[in-house]
Tab-separated table of C-alpha atoms and ligand atoms in Angstrom:
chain	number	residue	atom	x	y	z
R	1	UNK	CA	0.000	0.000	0.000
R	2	UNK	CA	0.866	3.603	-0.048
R	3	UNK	CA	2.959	4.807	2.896
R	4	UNK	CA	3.322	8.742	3.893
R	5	UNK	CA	6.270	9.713	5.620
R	6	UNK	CA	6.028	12.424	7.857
R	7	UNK	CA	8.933	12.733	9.590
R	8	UNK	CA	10.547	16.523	8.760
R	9	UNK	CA	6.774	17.843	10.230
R	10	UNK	CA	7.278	16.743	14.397
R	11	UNK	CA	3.735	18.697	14.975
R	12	UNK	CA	1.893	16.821	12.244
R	13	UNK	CA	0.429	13.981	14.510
R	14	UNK	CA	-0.896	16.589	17.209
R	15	UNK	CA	-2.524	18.398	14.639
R	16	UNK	CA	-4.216	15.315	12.598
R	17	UNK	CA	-5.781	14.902	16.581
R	18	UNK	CA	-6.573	18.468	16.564
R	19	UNK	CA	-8.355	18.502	13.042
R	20	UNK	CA	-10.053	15.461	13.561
R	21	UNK	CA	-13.412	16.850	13.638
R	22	UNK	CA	-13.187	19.019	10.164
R	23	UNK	CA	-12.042	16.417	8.312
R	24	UNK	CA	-14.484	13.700	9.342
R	25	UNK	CA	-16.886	15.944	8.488
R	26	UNK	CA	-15.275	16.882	5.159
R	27	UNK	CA	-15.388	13.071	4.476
R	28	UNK	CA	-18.978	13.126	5.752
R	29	UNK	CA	-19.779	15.554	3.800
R	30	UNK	CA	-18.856	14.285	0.276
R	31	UNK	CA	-20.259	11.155	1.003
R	32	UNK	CA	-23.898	12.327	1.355
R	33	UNK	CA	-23.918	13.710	-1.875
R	34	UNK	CA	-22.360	10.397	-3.469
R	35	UNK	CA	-25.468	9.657	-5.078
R	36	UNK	CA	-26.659	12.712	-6.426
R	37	UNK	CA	-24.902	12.441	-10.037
R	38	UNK	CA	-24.984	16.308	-10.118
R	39	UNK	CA	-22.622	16.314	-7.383
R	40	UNK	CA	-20.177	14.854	-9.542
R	41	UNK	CA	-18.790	12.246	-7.644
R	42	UNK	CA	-19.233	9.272	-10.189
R	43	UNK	CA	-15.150	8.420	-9.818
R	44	UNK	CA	-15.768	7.071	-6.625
R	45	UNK	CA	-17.491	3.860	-8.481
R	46	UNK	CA	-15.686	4.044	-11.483
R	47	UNK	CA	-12.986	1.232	-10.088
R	48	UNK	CA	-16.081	-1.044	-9.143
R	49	UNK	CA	-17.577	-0.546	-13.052
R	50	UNK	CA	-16.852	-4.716	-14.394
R	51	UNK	CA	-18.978	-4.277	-16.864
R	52	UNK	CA	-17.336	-1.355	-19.024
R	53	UNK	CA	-14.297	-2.997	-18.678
R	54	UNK	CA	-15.799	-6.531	-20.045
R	55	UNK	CA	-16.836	-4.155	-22.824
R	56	UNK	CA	-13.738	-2.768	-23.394
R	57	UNK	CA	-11.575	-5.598	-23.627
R	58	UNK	CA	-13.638	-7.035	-26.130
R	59	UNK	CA	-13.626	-3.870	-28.277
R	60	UNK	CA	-9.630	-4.642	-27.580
R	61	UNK	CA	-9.796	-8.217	-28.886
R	62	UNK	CA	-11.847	-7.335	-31.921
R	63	UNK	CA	-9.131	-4.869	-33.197
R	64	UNK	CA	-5.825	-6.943	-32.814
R	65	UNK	CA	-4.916	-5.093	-35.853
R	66	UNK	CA	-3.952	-1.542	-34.191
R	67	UNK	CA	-0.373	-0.620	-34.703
R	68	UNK	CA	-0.749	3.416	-33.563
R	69	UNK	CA	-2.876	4.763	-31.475
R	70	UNK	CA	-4.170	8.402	-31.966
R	71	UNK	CA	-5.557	10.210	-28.690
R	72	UNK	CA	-7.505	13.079	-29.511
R	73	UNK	CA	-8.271	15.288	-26.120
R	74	UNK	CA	-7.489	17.843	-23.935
R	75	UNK	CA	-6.916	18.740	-20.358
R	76	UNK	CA	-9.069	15.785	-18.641
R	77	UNK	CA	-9.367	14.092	-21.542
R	78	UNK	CA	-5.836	13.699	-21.964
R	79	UNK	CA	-3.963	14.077	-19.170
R	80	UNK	CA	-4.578	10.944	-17.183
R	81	UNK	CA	-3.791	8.228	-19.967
R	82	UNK	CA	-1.135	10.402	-21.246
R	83	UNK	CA	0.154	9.397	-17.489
R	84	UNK	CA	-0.437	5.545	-17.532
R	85	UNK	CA	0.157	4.075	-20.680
R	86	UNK	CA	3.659	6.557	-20.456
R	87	UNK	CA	4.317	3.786	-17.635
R	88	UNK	CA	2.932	0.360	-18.659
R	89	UNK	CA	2.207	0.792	-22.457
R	90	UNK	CA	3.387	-3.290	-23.328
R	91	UNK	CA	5.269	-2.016	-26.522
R	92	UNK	CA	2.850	-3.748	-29.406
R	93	UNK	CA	1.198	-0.369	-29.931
R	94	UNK	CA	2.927	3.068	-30.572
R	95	UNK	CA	0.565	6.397	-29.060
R	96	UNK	CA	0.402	9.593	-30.092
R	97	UNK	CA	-1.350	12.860	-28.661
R	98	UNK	CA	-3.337	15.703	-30.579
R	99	UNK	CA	-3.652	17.656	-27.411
R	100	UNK	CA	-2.370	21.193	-28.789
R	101	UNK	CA	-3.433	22.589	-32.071
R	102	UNK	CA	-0.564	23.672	-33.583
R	103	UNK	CA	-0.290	22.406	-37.208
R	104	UNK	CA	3.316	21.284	-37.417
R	105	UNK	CA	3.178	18.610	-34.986
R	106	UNK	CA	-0.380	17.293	-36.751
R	107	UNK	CA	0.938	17.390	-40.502
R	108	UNK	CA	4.349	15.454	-39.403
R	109	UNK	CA	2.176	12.697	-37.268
R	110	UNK	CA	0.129	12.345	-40.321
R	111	UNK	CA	2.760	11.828	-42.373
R	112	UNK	CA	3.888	9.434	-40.305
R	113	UNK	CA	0.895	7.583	-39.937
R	114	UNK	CA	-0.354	4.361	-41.742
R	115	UNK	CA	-3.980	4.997	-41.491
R	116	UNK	CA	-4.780	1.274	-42.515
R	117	UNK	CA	-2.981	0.419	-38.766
R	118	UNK	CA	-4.428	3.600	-37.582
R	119	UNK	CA	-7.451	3.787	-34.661
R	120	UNK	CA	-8.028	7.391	-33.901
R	121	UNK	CA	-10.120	7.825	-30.553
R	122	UNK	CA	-11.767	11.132	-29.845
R	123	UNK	CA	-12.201	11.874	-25.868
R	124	UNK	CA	-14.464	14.652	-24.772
R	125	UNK	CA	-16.718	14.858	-22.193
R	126	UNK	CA	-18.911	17.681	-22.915
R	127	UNK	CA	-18.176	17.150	-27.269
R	128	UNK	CA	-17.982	20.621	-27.476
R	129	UNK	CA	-13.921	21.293	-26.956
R	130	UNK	CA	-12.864	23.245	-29.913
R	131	UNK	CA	-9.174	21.835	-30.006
R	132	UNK	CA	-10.823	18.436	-29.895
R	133	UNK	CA	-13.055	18.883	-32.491
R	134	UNK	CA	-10.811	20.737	-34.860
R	135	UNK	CA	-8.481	17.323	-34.389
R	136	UNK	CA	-11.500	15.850	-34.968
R	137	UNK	CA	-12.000	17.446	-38.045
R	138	UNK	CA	-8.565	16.391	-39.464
R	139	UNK	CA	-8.185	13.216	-38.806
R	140	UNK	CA	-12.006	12.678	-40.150
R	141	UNK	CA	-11.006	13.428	-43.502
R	142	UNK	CA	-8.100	12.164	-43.158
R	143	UNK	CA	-9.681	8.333	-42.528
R	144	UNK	CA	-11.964	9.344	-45.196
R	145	UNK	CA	-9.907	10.215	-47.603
R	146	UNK	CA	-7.777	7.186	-47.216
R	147	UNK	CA	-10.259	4.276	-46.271
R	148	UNK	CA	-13.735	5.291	-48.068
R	149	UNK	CA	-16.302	3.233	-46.520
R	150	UNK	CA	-14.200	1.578	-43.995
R	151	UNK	CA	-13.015	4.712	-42.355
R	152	UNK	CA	-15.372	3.951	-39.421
R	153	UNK	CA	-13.624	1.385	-38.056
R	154	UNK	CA	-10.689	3.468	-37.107
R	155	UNK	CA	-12.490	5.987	-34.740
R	156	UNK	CA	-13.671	5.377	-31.498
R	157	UNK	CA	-15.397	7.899	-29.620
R	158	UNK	CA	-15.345	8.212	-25.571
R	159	UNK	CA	-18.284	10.927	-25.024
R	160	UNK	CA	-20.870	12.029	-22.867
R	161	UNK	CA	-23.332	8.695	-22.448
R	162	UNK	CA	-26.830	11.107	-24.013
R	163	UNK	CA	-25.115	14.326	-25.104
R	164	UNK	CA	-23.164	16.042	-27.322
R	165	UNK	CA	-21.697	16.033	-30.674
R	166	UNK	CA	-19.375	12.938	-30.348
R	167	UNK	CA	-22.846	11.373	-29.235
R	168	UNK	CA	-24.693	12.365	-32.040
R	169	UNK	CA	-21.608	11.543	-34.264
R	170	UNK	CA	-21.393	8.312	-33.461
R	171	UNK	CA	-25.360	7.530	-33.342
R	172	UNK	CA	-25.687	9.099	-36.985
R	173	UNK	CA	-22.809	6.816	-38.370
R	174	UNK	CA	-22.701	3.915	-36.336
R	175	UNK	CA	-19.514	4.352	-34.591
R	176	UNK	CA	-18.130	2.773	-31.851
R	177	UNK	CA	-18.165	4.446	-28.339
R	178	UNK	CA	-17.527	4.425	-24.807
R	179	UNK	CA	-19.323	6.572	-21.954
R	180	UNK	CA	-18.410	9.182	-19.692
R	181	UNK	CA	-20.645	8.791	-16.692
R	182	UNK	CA	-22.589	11.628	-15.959
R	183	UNK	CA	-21.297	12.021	-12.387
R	184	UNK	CA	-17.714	12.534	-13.676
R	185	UNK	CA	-15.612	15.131	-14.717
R	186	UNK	CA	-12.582	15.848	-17.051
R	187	UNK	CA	-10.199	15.711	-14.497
R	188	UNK	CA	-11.577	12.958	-12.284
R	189	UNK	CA	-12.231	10.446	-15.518
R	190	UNK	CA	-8.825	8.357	-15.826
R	191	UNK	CA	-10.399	5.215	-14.709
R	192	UNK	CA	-13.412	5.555	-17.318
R	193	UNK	CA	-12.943	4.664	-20.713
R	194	UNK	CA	-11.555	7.765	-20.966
R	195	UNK	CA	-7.916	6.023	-19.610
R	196	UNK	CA	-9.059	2.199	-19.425
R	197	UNK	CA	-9.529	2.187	-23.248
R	198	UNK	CA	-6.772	3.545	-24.153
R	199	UNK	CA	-4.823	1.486	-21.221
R	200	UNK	CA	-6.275	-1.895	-22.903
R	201	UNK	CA	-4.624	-1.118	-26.185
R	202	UNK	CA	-1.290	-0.669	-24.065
R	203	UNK	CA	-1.833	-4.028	-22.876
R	204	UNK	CA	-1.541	-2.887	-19.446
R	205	UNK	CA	-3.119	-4.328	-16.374
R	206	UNK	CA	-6.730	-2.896	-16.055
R	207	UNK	CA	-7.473	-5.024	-13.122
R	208	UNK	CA	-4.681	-3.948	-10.806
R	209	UNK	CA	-5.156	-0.881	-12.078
R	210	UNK	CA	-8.633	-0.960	-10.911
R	211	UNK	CA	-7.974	-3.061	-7.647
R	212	UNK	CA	-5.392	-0.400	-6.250
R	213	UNK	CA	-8.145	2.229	-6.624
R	214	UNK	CA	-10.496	-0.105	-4.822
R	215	UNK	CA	-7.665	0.017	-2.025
R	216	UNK	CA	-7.432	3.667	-1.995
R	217	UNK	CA	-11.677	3.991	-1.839
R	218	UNK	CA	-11.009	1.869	1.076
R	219	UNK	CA	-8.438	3.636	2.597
R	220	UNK	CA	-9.997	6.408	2.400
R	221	UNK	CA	-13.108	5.635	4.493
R	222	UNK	CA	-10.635	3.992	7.517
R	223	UNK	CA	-10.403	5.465	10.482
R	224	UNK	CA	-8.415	8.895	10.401
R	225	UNK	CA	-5.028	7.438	11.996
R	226	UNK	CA	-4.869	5.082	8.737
R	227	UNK	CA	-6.782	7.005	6.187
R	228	UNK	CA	-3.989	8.596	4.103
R	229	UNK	CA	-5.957	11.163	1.995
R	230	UNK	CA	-7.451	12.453	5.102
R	231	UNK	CA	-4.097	12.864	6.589
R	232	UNK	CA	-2.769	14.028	3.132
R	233	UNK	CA	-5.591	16.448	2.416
R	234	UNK	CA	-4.747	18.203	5.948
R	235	UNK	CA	-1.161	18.579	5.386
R	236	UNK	CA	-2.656	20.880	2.524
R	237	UNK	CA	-5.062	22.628	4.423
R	238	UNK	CA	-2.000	23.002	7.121
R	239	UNK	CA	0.155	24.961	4.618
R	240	UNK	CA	-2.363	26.709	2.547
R	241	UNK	CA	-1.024	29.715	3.659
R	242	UNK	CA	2.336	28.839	1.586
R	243	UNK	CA	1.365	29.666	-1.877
R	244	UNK	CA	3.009	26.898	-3.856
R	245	UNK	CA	2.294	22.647	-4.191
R	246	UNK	CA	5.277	21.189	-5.735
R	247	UNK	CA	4.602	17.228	-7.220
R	248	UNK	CA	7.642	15.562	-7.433
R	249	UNK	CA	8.364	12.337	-8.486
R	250	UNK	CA	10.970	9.969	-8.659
R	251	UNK	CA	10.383	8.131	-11.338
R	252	UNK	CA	10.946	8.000	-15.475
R	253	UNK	CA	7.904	5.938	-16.104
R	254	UNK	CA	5.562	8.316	-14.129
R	255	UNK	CA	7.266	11.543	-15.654
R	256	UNK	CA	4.161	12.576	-16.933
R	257	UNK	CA	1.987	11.791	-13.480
R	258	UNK	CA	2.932	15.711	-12.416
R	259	UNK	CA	1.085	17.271	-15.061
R	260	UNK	CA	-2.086	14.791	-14.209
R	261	UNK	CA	-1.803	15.946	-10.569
R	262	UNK	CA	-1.321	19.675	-11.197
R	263	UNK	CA	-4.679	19.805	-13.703
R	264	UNK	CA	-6.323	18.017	-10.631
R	265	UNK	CA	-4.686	20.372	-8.153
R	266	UNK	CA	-5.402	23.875	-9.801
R	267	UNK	CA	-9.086	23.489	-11.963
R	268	UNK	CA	-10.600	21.942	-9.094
R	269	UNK	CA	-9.298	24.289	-6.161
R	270	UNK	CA	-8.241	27.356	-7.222
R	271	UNK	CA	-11.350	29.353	-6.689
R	272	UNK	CA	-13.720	31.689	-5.494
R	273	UNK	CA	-15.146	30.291	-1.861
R	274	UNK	CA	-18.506	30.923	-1.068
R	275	UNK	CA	-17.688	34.616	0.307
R	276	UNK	CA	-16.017	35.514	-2.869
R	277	UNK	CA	-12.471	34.980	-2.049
R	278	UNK	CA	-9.838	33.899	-4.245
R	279	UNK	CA	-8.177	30.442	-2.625
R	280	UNK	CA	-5.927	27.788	-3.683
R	281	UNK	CA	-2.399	27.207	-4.110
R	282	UNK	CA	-0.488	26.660	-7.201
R	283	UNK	CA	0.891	22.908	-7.946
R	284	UNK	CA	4.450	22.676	-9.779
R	285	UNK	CA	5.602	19.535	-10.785
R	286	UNK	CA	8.631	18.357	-10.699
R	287	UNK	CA	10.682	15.051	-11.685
R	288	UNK	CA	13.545	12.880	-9.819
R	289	UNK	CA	16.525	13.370	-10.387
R	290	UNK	CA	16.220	15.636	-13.056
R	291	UNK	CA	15.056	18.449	-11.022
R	292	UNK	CA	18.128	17.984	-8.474
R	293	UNK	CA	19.636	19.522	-11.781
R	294	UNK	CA	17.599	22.374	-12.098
R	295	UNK	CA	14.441	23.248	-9.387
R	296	UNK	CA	15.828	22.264	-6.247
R	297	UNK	CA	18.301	24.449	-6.055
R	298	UNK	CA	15.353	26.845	-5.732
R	299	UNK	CA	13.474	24.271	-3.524
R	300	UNK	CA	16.542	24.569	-1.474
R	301	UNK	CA	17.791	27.542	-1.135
R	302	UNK	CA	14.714	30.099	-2.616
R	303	UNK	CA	11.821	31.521	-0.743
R	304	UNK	CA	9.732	29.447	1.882
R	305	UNK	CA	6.472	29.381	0.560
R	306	UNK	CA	6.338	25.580	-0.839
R	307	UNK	CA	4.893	22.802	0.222
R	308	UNK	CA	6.582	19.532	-1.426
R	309	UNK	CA	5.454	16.350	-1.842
R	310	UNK	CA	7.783	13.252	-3.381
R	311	UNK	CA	6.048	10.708	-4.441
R	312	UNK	CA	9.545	7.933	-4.414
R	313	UNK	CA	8.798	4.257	-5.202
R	314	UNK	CA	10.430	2.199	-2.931
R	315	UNK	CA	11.815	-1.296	-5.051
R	316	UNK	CA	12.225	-1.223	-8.413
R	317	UNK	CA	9.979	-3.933	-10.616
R	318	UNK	CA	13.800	-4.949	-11.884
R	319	UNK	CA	16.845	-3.817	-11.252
R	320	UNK	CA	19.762	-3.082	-13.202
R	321	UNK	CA	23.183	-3.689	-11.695
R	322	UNK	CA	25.877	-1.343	-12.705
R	323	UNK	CA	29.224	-2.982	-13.535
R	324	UNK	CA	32.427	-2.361	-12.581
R	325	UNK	CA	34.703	-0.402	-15.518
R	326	UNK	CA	38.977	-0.190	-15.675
R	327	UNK	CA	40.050	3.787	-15.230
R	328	UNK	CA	36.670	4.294	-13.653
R	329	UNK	CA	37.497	3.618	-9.907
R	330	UNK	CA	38.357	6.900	-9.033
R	331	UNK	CA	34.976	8.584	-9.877
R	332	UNK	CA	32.192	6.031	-10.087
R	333	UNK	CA	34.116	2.894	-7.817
R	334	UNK	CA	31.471	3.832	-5.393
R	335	UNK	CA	28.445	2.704	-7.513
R	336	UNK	CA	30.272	-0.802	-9.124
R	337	UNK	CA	28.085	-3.407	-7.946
R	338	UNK	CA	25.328	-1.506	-6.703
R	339	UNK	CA	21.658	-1.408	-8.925
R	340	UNK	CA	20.384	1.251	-10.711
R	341	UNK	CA	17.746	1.935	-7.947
R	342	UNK	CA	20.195	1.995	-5.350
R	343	UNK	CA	21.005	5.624	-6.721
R	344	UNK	CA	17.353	6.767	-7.484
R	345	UNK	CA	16.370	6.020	-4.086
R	346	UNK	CA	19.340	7.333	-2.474
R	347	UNK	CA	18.518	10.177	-4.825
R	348	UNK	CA	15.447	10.714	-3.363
R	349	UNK	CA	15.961	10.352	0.355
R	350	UNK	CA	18.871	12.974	0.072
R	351	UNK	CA	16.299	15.128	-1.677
R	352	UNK	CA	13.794	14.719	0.917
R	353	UNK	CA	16.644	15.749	3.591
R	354	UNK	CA	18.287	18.583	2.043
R	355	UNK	CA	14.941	20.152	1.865
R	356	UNK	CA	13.498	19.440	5.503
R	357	UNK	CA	17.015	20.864	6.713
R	358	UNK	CA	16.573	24.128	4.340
R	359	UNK	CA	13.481	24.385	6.603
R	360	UNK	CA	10.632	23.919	3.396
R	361	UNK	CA	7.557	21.689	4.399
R	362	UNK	CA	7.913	18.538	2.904
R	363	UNK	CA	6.551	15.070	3.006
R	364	UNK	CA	7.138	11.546	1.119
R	365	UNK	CA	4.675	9.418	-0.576
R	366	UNK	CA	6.134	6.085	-0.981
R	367	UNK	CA	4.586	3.752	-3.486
R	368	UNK	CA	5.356	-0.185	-3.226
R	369	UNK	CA	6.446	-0.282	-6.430
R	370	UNK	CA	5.646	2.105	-9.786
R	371	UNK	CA	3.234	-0.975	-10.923
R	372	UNK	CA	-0.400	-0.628	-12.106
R	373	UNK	CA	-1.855	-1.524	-8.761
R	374	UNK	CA	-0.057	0.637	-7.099
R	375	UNK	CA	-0.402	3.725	-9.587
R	376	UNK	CA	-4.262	3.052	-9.387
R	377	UNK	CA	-4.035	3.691	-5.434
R	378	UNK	CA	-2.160	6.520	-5.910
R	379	UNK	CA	-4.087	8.117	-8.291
R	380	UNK	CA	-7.494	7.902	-6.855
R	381	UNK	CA	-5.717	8.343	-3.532
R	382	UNK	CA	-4.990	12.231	-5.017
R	383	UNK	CA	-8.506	12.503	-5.846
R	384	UNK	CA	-9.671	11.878	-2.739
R	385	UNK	CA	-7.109	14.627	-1.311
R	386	UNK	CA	-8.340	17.176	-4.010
R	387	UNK	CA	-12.379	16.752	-3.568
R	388	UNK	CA	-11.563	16.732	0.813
R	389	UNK	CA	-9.576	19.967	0.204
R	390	UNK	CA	-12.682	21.424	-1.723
R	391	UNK	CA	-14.475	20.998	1.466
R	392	UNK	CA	-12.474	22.530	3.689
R	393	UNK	CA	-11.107	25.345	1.146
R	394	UNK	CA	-14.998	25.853	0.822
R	395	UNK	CA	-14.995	25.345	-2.946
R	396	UNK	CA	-16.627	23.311	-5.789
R	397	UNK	CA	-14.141	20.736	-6.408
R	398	UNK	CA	-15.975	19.652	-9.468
R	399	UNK	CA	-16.848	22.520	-11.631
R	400	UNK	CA	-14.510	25.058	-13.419
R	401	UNK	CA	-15.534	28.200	-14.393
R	402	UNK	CA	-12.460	30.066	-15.408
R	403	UNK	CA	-11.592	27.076	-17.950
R	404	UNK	CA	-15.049	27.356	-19.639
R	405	UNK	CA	-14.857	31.108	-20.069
R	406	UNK	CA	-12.016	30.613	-21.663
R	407	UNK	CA	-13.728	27.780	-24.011
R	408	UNK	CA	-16.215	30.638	-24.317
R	409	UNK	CA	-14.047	33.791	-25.482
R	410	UNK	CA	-12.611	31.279	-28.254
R	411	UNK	CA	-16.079	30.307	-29.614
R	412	UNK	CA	-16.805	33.868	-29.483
R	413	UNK	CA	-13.171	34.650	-31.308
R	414	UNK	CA	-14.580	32.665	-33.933
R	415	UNK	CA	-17.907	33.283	-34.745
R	416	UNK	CA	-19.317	30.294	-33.477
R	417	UNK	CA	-23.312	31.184	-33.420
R	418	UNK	CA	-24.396	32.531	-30.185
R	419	UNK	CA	-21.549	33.830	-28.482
R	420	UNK	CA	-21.355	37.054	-29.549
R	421	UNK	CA	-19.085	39.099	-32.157
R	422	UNK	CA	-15.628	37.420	-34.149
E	1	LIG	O1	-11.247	18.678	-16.060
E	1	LIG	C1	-11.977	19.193	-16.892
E	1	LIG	O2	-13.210	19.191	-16.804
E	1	LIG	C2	-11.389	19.859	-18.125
E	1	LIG	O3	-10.000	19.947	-18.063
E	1	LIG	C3	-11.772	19.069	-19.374
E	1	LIG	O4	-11.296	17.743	-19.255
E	1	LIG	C4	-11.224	19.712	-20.644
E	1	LIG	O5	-11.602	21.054	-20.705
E	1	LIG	C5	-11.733	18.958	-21.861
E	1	LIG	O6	-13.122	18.930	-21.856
E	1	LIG	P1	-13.950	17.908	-22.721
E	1	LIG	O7	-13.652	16.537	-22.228
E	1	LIG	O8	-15.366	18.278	-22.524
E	1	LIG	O9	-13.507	18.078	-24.130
């Protein structure tokens, strides 16, 4: 299971006494409104769903011919199997992401691209996304142009279950496609469709995947002295008053896991609260060791307004040993024999002291291992954390009004009916 590591923060089990109350009711609180799909809470059953995932890997089984794998989606939509299949893709299938809309990148991929080996899947929630559908758009023709007729088996929508255009899309032409339940949002949608399909093309383990997040729903309703994202979300609500979240992580396969976490961090709690006041703090991520090469010396020696948390795994799924080399003694005779891992997690523990003695607030996540069972913990572990801290920040977790007026001023940037003047 996921451990948390507390030691640089001596006060921290007095306070989890002291807070006791808040966050049990924080808990409380979301859990009342688990049934109400409105309240957007659907990702709490999304790692008991057995039946989307039967439907899934059939959809899997019936298209052994995929070669490349096209991701269409942004922000939610993206983000989370961006993340995972980064750190358990198989190797049989090669993925690429139209998350941006900058032509460049989308002409070279298409030249690239076999289209007869091709399955393009469009992911958007609400259907409406304009970099989404302007992929959309592209790659449409594109199949078109190339496979007449049989263009439709190479696009697979995941969409809003009634709604929408990718809805309507795939109704009027018979197209495969997945649902977004209701009760979730963008951000909160990696175990949907929205990452399992994707995942099951990777060939990666969907059912530790899932069975880790049933661990962390567990976890999470224990009493507070084991629940971690109690104890996680009030280390948070502890240092709110220091302005920045850094995510770091020790680990190459999870390199992308940061920008998951800081999309779930910032759109869901940096707000308005209910009397109008601007609150949240602003998640950086960061990656081990890299970063000892460029951020921590800020970390270290810069302003203290972070908190930090390092997410370190603590054995490696295989190890590599590093061998011993003539006219190397001097410099590296220290590391002959040792494994690769040795050095990461020495890495990271040196990290995690060099910081705690520059007197920043940091704590350690460790995970097991970086395995699919123990990524799905960890990642509905952190959205657990982020829909407690919207209770006790006093903010909508779930909804995100600065990111749709954005979505808004584009439409209205380009004459799309209804919003106003190009
Ligand atoms: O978390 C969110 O809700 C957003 O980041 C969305 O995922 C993002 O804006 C894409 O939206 P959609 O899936 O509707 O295309």
């Amino acid at each position: 299971m996921l451990r948390l590591d507390t030691r640089f923060l001596p006060d921290f089990p007095q306070a989890l006494k002291a807070h006791e109350g808040i966050l049990l009711a924080a808990r409380e609180a979301l859990l009342s409104r688990r049934k109400d799909p409105g309240a957007m809470l659907g990702w709490l059953d999304l790692p008991e769903d057995t039946e989307t995932l039967r439907r899934i890997r059939r959809f899997r089984e019936e298209n052994p011919w995929v070669e490349d794998y096209v991701l269409l989606g942004i922000g939610g939509s993206a983000l989370g199997p961006k993340a995972l299949e980064a750190a358990f893709n198989g190797g049989r299938v090669r993925f690429h992401y139209v998350d941006h809309v900058e032509p460049e990148p989308v002409l070279r991929l298409l030249r690239t691209l076999d289209p007869r080996k091709t399955l393009v899947n469009a992911i958007s929630k609400s259907g409406a996304t304009a970099e989404t559908l302007a992929a959309l758009l592209v790659f449409l023709n594109w199949l078109k142009g190339h496979l007449g007729e049989g263009w439709r088996r190479h696009l697979v929508l995941t969409t809003d279950p009634k709604r929408g255009a990718l809805r309507a899309l795939a109704e009027r032409e018979g197209l495969a496609a997945f649902p977004i339940p209701e009760g979730v949002g963008g951000r909160f949608s990696v175990l949907s469709p929205v990452g399992l399909l994707p995942l099951a093309f990777a060939d990666a383990d969907l059912d530790a995947l899932l069975m880790g997040a049933r661990q962390a729903n567990a976890n999470a309703l224990a009493p507070l002295g084991e629940s971690l994202p109690l104890q996680t979300a009030l280390l948070h609500h502890l240092h709110r008053h220091l302005p920045i979240a850094v995510f770091m992580v020790y680990s190459e396969r999870l390199k992308h896991l940061p920008a998951w976490f800081v999309q779930l961090h910032d759109e869901s709690l940096g707000k308005r609260d209910r009397e109008g006041r601007p609150v949240g703090t602003t998640a950086v991520p960061a990656l081990g060791p890299q970063d000892q090469h460029a951020q921590v010396q800020l970390f270290r020696e810069g302003p203290l307004d972070k908190l930090l948390t390092l997410v370190v795994p603590e054995r490696p799924t295989e190890d590599l040993p590093l061998p011993p080399a003539e006219g190397l003694e001097g410099e590296a005779g220290y590391l002959f024999g040792k494994g690769l891992f040795t050095l990461l997690s020495a890495e990271a523990e040196a990290t995690y002291r060099a910081l705690a003695e520059a007197g920043q607030k940091v704590y350690t996540l460790y995970l097991p291992e970086v395995s699919p069972y123990a990524v799905g913990w960890l990642l509905q572990h952190l959205m657990w954390q982020t829909a407690l801290l919207g209770e006790l920040w006093g903010v909508n977790a779930f909804d995100q009004p600065g990111v749709e007026l954005g979505k808004r001023l584009t439409f209205a940037l380009l004459g799309r009916p209804g919003y106003g003047e190009g």
